[in-house]
PDB file of C-alpha atoms in Angstrom:
ATOM      1  CA  UNK P 852     -31.239  35.753  25.047  1.00  0.00           C
ATOM      2  CA  UNK P 853     -31.880  32.906  22.617  1.00  0.00           C
ATOM      3  CA  UNK P 854     -32.780  29.391  23.722  1.00  0.00           C
ATOM      4  CA  UNK P 855     -31.416  26.035  22.598  1.00  0.00           C
ATOM      5  CA  UNK P 856     -32.584  22.499  23.276  1.00  0.00           C
ATOM      6  CA  UNK P 857     -30.680  20.335  25.759  1.00  0.00           C
ATOM      7  CA  UNK P 858     -30.366  16.591  25.075  1.00  0.00           C
ATOM      8  CA  UNK P 859     -29.331  13.617  27.153  1.00  0.00           C
ATOM      9  CA  UNK P 860     -26.906  10.924  26.000  1.00  0.00           C
ATOM     10  CA  UNK P 861     -29.827   8.865  24.639  1.00  0.00           C
ATOM     11  CA  UNK P 862     -30.752  11.665  22.228  1.00  0.00           C
ATOM     12  CA  UNK P 863     -33.892  12.758  24.082  1.00  0.00           C
ATOM     13  CA  UNK P 864     -34.653  16.450  24.596  1.00  0.00           C
ATOM     14  CA  UNK P 865     -34.780  17.015  28.350  1.00  0.00           C
ATOM     15  CA  UNK P 866     -34.950  20.799  28.644  1.00  0.00           C
ATOM     16  CA  UNK P 867     -33.951  24.115  27.131  1.00  0.00           C
ATOM     17  CA  UNK P 868     -31.244  26.575  28.115  1.00  0.00           C
ATOM     18  CA  UNK P 869     -30.620  30.226  27.357  1.00  0.00           C
ATOM     19  CA  UNK P 870     -27.544  31.326  25.426  1.00  0.00           C
ATOM     20  CA  UNK P 871     -25.866  34.664  25.966  1.00  0.00           C
ATOM     21  CA  UNK P 872     -26.246  36.604  22.711  1.00  0.00           C
ATOM     22  CA  UNK P 873     -22.990  38.454  23.399  1.00  0.00           C
ATOM     23  CA  UNK P 874     -21.183  35.137  22.903  1.00  0.00           C
ATOM     24  CA  UNK P 875     -23.465  32.906  20.816  1.00  0.00           C
ATOM     25  CA  UNK P 876     -25.588  35.482  18.994  1.00  0.00           C
ATOM     26  CA  UNK P 877     -23.280  37.937  17.228  1.00  0.00           C
ATOM     27  CA  UNK P 878     -22.922  38.299  13.464  1.00  0.00           C
ATOM     28  CA  UNK P 879     -19.930  36.099  12.546  1.00  0.00           C
ATOM     29  CA  UNK P 880     -16.924  38.042  11.245  1.00  0.00           C
ATOM     30  CA  UNK P 881     -15.420  35.842   8.514  1.00  0.00           C
ATOM     31  CA  UNK P 882     -12.300  37.962   8.089  1.00  0.00           C
ATOM     32  CA  UNK P 883     -11.367  37.706  11.756  1.00  0.00           C
ATOM     33  CA  UNK P 884     -12.059  33.957  11.838  1.00  0.00           C
ATOM     34  CA  UNK P 885      -9.839  33.459   8.777  1.00  0.00           C
ATOM     35  CA  UNK P 886      -7.042  35.469  10.393  1.00  0.00           C
ATOM     36  CA  UNK P 887      -7.310  33.351  13.544  1.00  0.00           C
ATOM     37  CA  UNK P 888      -7.205  30.061  11.616  1.00  0.00           C
ATOM     38  CA  UNK P 889      -4.133  31.176   9.645  1.00  0.00           C
ATOM     39  CA  UNK P 890      -2.492  32.236  12.916  1.00  0.00           C
ATOM     40  CA  UNK P 891      -3.274  28.878  14.558  1.00  0.00           C
ATOM     41  CA  UNK P 892      -1.881  26.857  11.633  1.00  0.00           C
ATOM     42  CA  UNK P 893       1.256  29.019  11.467  1.00  0.00           C
ATOM     43  CA  UNK P 894       1.845  28.511  15.185  1.00  0.00           C
ATOM     44  CA  UNK P 895       1.640  24.722  14.713  1.00  0.00           C
ATOM     45  CA  UNK P 896       4.547  24.707  12.248  1.00  0.00           C
ATOM     46  CA  UNK P 897       7.757  23.259  13.639  1.00  0.00           C
ATOM     47  CA  UNK P 898      10.030  25.277  11.366  1.00  0.00           C
ATOM     48  CA  UNK P 899      12.762  22.621  11.441  1.00  0.00           C
ATOM     49  CA  UNK P 900      13.299  22.423   7.661  1.00  0.00           C
ATOM     50  CA  UNK P 901      16.922  22.994   6.637  1.00  0.00           C
ATOM     51  CA  UNK P 902      19.125  22.786   3.561  1.00  0.00           C
ATOM     52  CA  UNK P 903      22.901  22.899   3.239  1.00  0.00           C
ATOM     53  CA  UNK P 904      24.546  25.942   1.673  1.00  0.00           C
ATOM     54  CA  UNK P 905      27.763  25.696  -0.344  1.00  0.00           C
ATOM     55  CA  UNK P 906      29.779  26.365   2.801  1.00  0.00           C
ATOM     56  CA  UNK P 907      28.108  23.465   4.655  1.00  0.00           C
ATOM     57  CA  UNK P 908      28.372  20.721   1.990  1.00  0.00           C
ATOM     58  CA  UNK P 909      31.421  18.514   2.489  1.00  0.00           C
ATOM     59  CA  UNK P 910      34.115  18.599  -0.187  1.00  0.00           C
ATOM     60  CA  UNK P 911      34.789  21.119  -2.904  1.00  0.00           C
ATOM     61  CA  UNK P 912      37.894  22.595  -1.369  1.00  0.00           C
ATOM     62  CA  UNK P 913      39.987  22.369  -4.533  1.00  0.00           C
ATOM     63  CA  UNK P 914      39.438  24.444  -7.664  1.00  0.00           C
ATOM     64  CA  UNK P 915      38.218  21.854 -10.224  1.00  0.00           C
ATOM     65  CA  UNK P 916      40.387  23.200 -13.072  1.00  0.00           C
ATOM     66  CA  UNK P 917      42.601  26.134 -13.813  1.00  0.00           C
ATOM     67  CA  UNK P 918      41.037  29.529 -14.460  1.00  0.00           C
ATOM     68  CA  UNK P 919      42.013  29.955 -18.105  1.00  0.00           C
ATOM     69  CA  UNK P 920      42.777  27.931 -21.183  1.00  0.00           C
ATOM     70  CA  UNK P 921      40.555  24.866 -20.719  1.00  0.00           C
ATOM     71  CA  UNK P 922      37.510  25.975 -22.719  1.00  0.00           C
ATOM     72  CA  UNK P 923      35.306  25.424 -19.675  1.00  0.00           C
ATOM     73  CA  UNK P 924      33.526  28.145 -17.776  1.00  0.00           C
ATOM     74  CA  UNK P 925      35.538  29.257 -14.780  1.00  0.00           C
ATOM     75  CA  UNK P 926      34.720  27.373 -11.590  1.00  0.00           C
ATOM     76  CA  UNK P 927      35.935  27.825  -8.051  1.00  0.00           C
ATOM     77  CA  UNK P 928      34.341  24.848  -6.326  1.00  0.00           C
ATOM     78  CA  UNK P 929      32.400  21.671  -7.139  1.00  0.00           C
ATOM     79  CA  UNK P 930      30.008  22.506  -4.306  1.00  0.00           C
ATOM     80  CA  UNK P 931      28.564  25.669  -5.886  1.00  0.00           C
ATOM     81  CA  UNK P 932      24.763  25.546  -6.399  1.00  0.00           C
ATOM     82  CA  UNK P 933      24.956  24.807 -10.163  1.00  0.00           C
ATOM     83  CA  UNK P 934      26.867  21.561  -9.540  1.00  0.00           C
ATOM     84  CA  UNK P 935      25.315  18.162  -8.778  1.00  0.00           C
ATOM     85  CA  UNK P 936      25.860  17.520  -5.053  1.00  0.00           C
ATOM     86  CA  UNK P 937      26.440  21.235  -4.611  1.00  0.00           C
ATOM     87  CA  UNK P 938      24.888  23.407  -1.921  1.00  0.00           C
ATOM     88  CA  UNK P 939      21.419  24.928  -2.167  1.00  0.00           C
ATOM     89  CA  UNK P 940      21.141  28.632  -2.927  1.00  0.00           C
ATOM     90  CA  UNK P 941      18.581  30.533  -0.842  1.00  0.00           C
ATOM     91  CA  UNK P 942      17.110  27.319   0.591  1.00  0.00           C
ATOM     92  CA  UNK P 943      14.981  27.119   3.750  1.00  0.00           C
ATOM     93  CA  UNK P 944      16.624  27.322   7.149  1.00  0.00           C
ATOM     94  CA  UNK P 945      15.161  26.697  10.634  1.00  0.00           C
ATOM     95  CA  UNK P 946      12.874  29.539  11.656  1.00  0.00           C
ATOM     96  CA  UNK P 947      10.013  30.340  14.004  1.00  0.00           C
ATOM     97  CA  UNK P 948       6.676  30.891  12.244  1.00  0.00           C
ATOM     98  CA  UNK P 949       4.849  31.991  15.388  1.00  0.00           C
ATOM     99  CA  UNK P 950       3.165  35.373  15.592  1.00  0.00           C
ATOM    100  CA  UNK P 951       0.498  36.832  17.849  1.00  0.00           C
ATOM    101  CA  UNK P 952      -2.882  38.443  17.254  1.00  0.00           C
ATOM    102  CA  UNK P 953      -4.193  40.965  19.744  1.00  0.00           C
ATOM    103  CA  UNK P 954      -6.657  39.954  22.432  1.00  0.00           C
ATOM    104  CA  UNK P 955      -9.682  41.736  20.926  1.00  0.00           C
ATOM    105  CA  UNK P 956      -9.207  39.904  17.615  1.00  0.00           C
ATOM    106  CA  UNK P 957      -8.894  36.535  19.360  1.00  0.00           C
ATOM    107  CA  UNK P 958     -12.036  37.108  21.428  1.00  0.00           C
ATOM    108  CA  UNK P 959     -14.047  38.287  18.413  1.00  0.00           C
ATOM    109  CA  UNK P 960     -12.898  35.276  16.382  1.00  0.00           C
ATOM    110  CA  UNK P 961     -13.959  32.863  19.134  1.00  0.00           C
ATOM    111  CA  UNK P 962     -17.381  34.487  19.542  1.00  0.00           C
ATOM    112  CA  UNK P 963     -17.822  34.529  15.752  1.00  0.00           C
ATOM    113  CA  UNK P 964     -17.028  30.806  15.509  1.00  0.00           C
ATOM    114  CA  UNK P 965     -19.425  29.939  18.341  1.00  0.00           C
ATOM    115  CA  UNK P 966     -22.189  32.105  16.849  1.00  0.00           C
ATOM    116  CA  UNK P 967     -21.653  30.533  13.421  1.00  0.00           C
ATOM    117  CA  UNK P 968     -22.305  27.058  14.872  1.00  0.00           C
ATOM    118  CA  UNK P 969     -25.527  28.247  16.515  1.00  0.00           C
ATOM    119  CA  UNK P 970     -26.604  30.078  13.347  1.00  0.00           C
ATOM    120  CA  UNK P 971     -26.090  26.941  11.245  1.00  0.00           C
ATOM    121  CA  UNK P 972     -27.882  24.709  13.817  1.00  0.00           C
ATOM    122  CA  UNK P 973     -24.706  22.691  14.286  1.00  0.00           C
ATOM    123  CA  UNK P 974     -24.426  23.144  18.055  1.00  0.00           C
ATOM    124  CA  UNK P 975     -25.727  20.397  20.361  1.00  0.00           C
ATOM    125  CA  UNK P 976     -25.962  20.905  24.127  1.00  0.00           C
ATOM    126  CA  UNK P 977     -25.758  17.844  26.405  1.00  0.00           C
ATOM    127  CA  UNK P 978     -27.224  17.931  29.917  1.00  0.00           C
ATOM    128  CA  UNK P 979     -24.325  15.764  31.160  1.00  0.00           C
ATOM    129  CA  UNK P 980     -21.607  13.464  29.863  1.00  0.00           C
ATOM    130  CA  UNK P 981     -20.936  10.779  32.458  1.00  0.00           C
ATOM    131  CA  UNK P 982     -19.011   7.631  31.585  1.00  0.00           C
ATOM    132  CA  UNK P 983     -18.638   4.591  33.857  1.00  0.00           C
ATOM    133  CA  UNK P 984     -15.251   3.753  32.359  1.00  0.00           C
ATOM    134  CA  UNK P 985     -13.113   3.998  29.251  1.00  0.00           C
ATOM    135  CA  UNK P 986     -15.734   2.872  26.731  1.00  0.00           C
ATOM    136  CA  UNK P 987     -15.604   3.879  23.094  1.00  0.00           C
ATOM    137  CA  UNK P 988     -18.914   2.090  22.533  1.00  0.00           C
ATOM    138  CA  UNK P 989     -20.711   4.530  24.858  1.00  0.00           C
ATOM    139  CA  UNK P 990     -19.525   7.539  22.860  1.00  0.00           C
ATOM    140  CA  UNK P 991     -20.420   5.836  19.560  1.00  0.00           C
ATOM    141  CA  UNK P 992     -23.946   5.097  20.791  1.00  0.00           C
ATOM    142  CA  UNK P 993     -24.349   8.678  22.027  1.00  0.00           C
ATOM    143  CA  UNK P 994     -23.275  10.117  18.655  1.00  0.00           C
ATOM    144  CA  UNK P 995     -25.670   7.772  16.865  1.00  0.00           C
ATOM    145  CA  UNK P 996     -28.540   8.817  19.166  1.00  0.00           C
ATOM    146  CA  UNK P 997     -27.779  12.491  18.450  1.00  0.00           C
ATOM    147  CA  UNK P 998     -27.659  11.818  14.663  1.00  0.00           C
ATOM    148  CA  UNK P 999     -24.066  13.043  14.474  1.00  0.00           C
ATOM    149  CA  UNK P1000     -22.241  12.143  11.267  1.00  0.00           C
ATOM    150  CA  UNK P1001     -18.845  13.269  10.042  1.00  0.00           C
ATOM    151  CA  UNK P1002     -16.512  15.312  12.211  1.00  0.00           C
ATOM    152  CA  UNK P1003     -17.533  16.429  15.687  1.00  0.00           C
ATOM    153  CA  UNK P1004     -15.946  18.272  18.606  1.00  0.00           C
ATOM    154  CA  UNK P1005     -16.974  17.288  22.143  1.00  0.00           C
ATOM    155  CA  UNK P1006     -16.375  20.055  24.701  1.00  0.00           C
ATOM    156  CA  UNK P1007     -16.352  19.475  28.462  1.00  0.00           C
ATOM    157  CA  UNK P1008     -15.947  21.995  31.272  1.00  0.00           C
ATOM    158  CA  UNK P1009     -12.757  20.317  32.521  1.00  0.00           C
ATOM    159  CA  UNK P1010     -10.384  17.826  30.917  1.00  0.00           C
ATOM    160  CA  UNK P1011     -11.976  14.385  31.386  1.00  0.00           C
ATOM    161  CA  UNK P1012      -9.625  11.433  30.780  1.00  0.00           C
ATOM    162  CA  UNK P1013     -12.541   9.014  30.291  1.00  0.00           C
ATOM    163  CA  UNK P1014     -14.096  11.152  27.558  1.00  0.00           C
ATOM    164  CA  UNK P1015     -10.744  11.873  25.889  1.00  0.00           C
ATOM    165  CA  UNK P1016      -9.646   8.221  25.721  1.00  0.00           C
ATOM    166  CA  UNK P1017     -13.100   6.870  24.877  1.00  0.00           C
ATOM    167  CA  UNK P1018     -13.371   9.181  21.862  1.00  0.00           C
ATOM    168  CA  UNK P1019      -9.730   8.886  20.750  1.00  0.00           C
ATOM    169  CA  UNK P1020     -10.300   5.841  18.504  1.00  0.00           C
ATOM    170  CA  UNK P1021     -13.332   7.264  16.686  1.00  0.00           C
ATOM    171  CA  UNK P1022     -12.377   8.788  13.299  1.00  0.00           C
ATOM    172  CA  UNK P1023     -13.251  12.478  13.019  1.00  0.00           C
ATOM    173  CA  UNK P1024     -14.151  12.900  16.701  1.00  0.00           C
ATOM    174  CA  UNK P1025     -12.074  15.315  18.786  1.00  0.00           C
ATOM    175  CA  UNK P1026     -12.393  16.437  22.389  1.00  0.00           C
ATOM    176  CA  UNK P1027     -11.495  19.666  24.179  1.00  0.00           C
ATOM    177  CA  UNK P1028     -11.890  21.341  27.535  1.00  0.00           C
ATOM    178  CA  UNK P1029     -13.080  24.950  27.719  1.00  0.00           C
ATOM    179  CA  UNK P1030      -9.564  26.199  28.478  1.00  0.00           C
ATOM    180  CA  UNK P1031      -8.126  24.443  25.389  1.00  0.00           C
ATOM    181  CA  UNK P1032     -10.870  25.457  22.967  1.00  0.00           C
ATOM    182  CA  UNK P1033      -9.704  27.161  19.777  1.00  0.00           C
ATOM    183  CA  UNK P1034     -11.312  28.657  16.681  1.00  0.00           C
ATOM    184  CA  UNK P1035      -9.740  26.177  14.253  1.00  0.00           C
ATOM    185  CA  UNK P1036     -11.196  23.119  16.016  1.00  0.00           C
ATOM    186  CA  UNK P1037     -14.650  24.726  16.212  1.00  0.00           C
ATOM    187  CA  UNK P1038     -14.750  25.588  12.516  1.00  0.00           C
ATOM    188  CA  UNK P1039     -13.165  22.273  11.482  1.00  0.00           C
ATOM    189  CA  UNK P1040     -16.005  20.151  12.908  1.00  0.00           C
ATOM    190  CA  UNK P1041     -19.440  19.484  11.447  1.00  0.00           C
ATOM    191  CA  UNK P1042     -21.139  19.257  14.848  1.00  0.00           C
ATOM    192  CA  UNK P1043     -20.170  21.194  17.979  1.00  0.00           C
ATOM    193  CA  UNK P1044     -21.238  19.118  21.008  1.00  0.00           C
ATOM    194  CA  UNK P1045     -20.886  20.936  24.308  1.00  0.00           C
ATOM    195  CA  UNK P1046     -21.883  19.875  27.836  1.00  0.00           C
ATOM    196  CA  UNK P1047     -24.285  22.284  29.567  1.00  0.00           C
ATOM    197  CA  UNK P1048     -21.882  23.257  32.376  1.00  0.00           C
ATOM    198  CA  UNK P1049     -19.226  23.993  29.746  1.00  0.00           C
ATOM    199  CA  UNK P1050     -21.607  26.482  28.080  1.00  0.00           C
ATOM    200  CA  UNK P1051     -21.689  28.470  31.334  1.00  0.00           C
ATOM    201  CA  UNK P1052     -17.902  28.491  31.514  1.00  0.00           C
ATOM    202  CA  UNK P1053     -17.593  29.687  27.934  1.00  0.00           C
ATOM    203  CA  UNK P1054     -20.000  32.526  28.678  1.00  0.00           C
ATOM    204  CA  UNK P1055     -18.035  33.463  31.809  1.00  0.00           C
ATOM    205  CA  UNK P1056     -14.841  33.792  29.787  1.00  0.00           C
ATOM    206  CA  UNK P1057     -16.141  35.520  26.646  1.00  0.00           C
ATOM    207  CA  UNK P1058     -19.273  37.444  27.706  1.00  0.00           C
TER     208      UNK P1058
END
């Protein structure tokens, strides 16, 4: 078991907590993390791109000129791909880009991402994150007290509307609950800020 400092919202160290090495202390597997990120991005694609083939473009029903004797190359339709305003040959059509990785790969990728943040000293544990209302200023002051610059991911045990809306207007700051946590968001942030009770939930799921 390794230990990590726990801070309050004012940036003061208030205690220490133990981290389960089975979740936060493994050797990160870069290949598995890459596979998980590619999978996540592929699953976000809408796949709605579409082009018209020669059968779908309006017009072109008449043969533009007779087959022989004109000196032109033979043509059957003005909507063939070589014509201006013609259809597109082999163009993209709507498709589903989604595919699945097996459960062991997904779990290993998540544990690798979490361990990488601990290894790089980019994980910050908060003792609690309590907001009186929807106040962006409170989150900004907390980030400043914790010396957080650039992109950060704030993780709570449960979805908290006050935290989500208070952080929504801050550039580079994202929020997530434990049940919506994904490898891409963890790796895409500079600082991984997680509330202490959320650490326990993560360990329950992935230990």
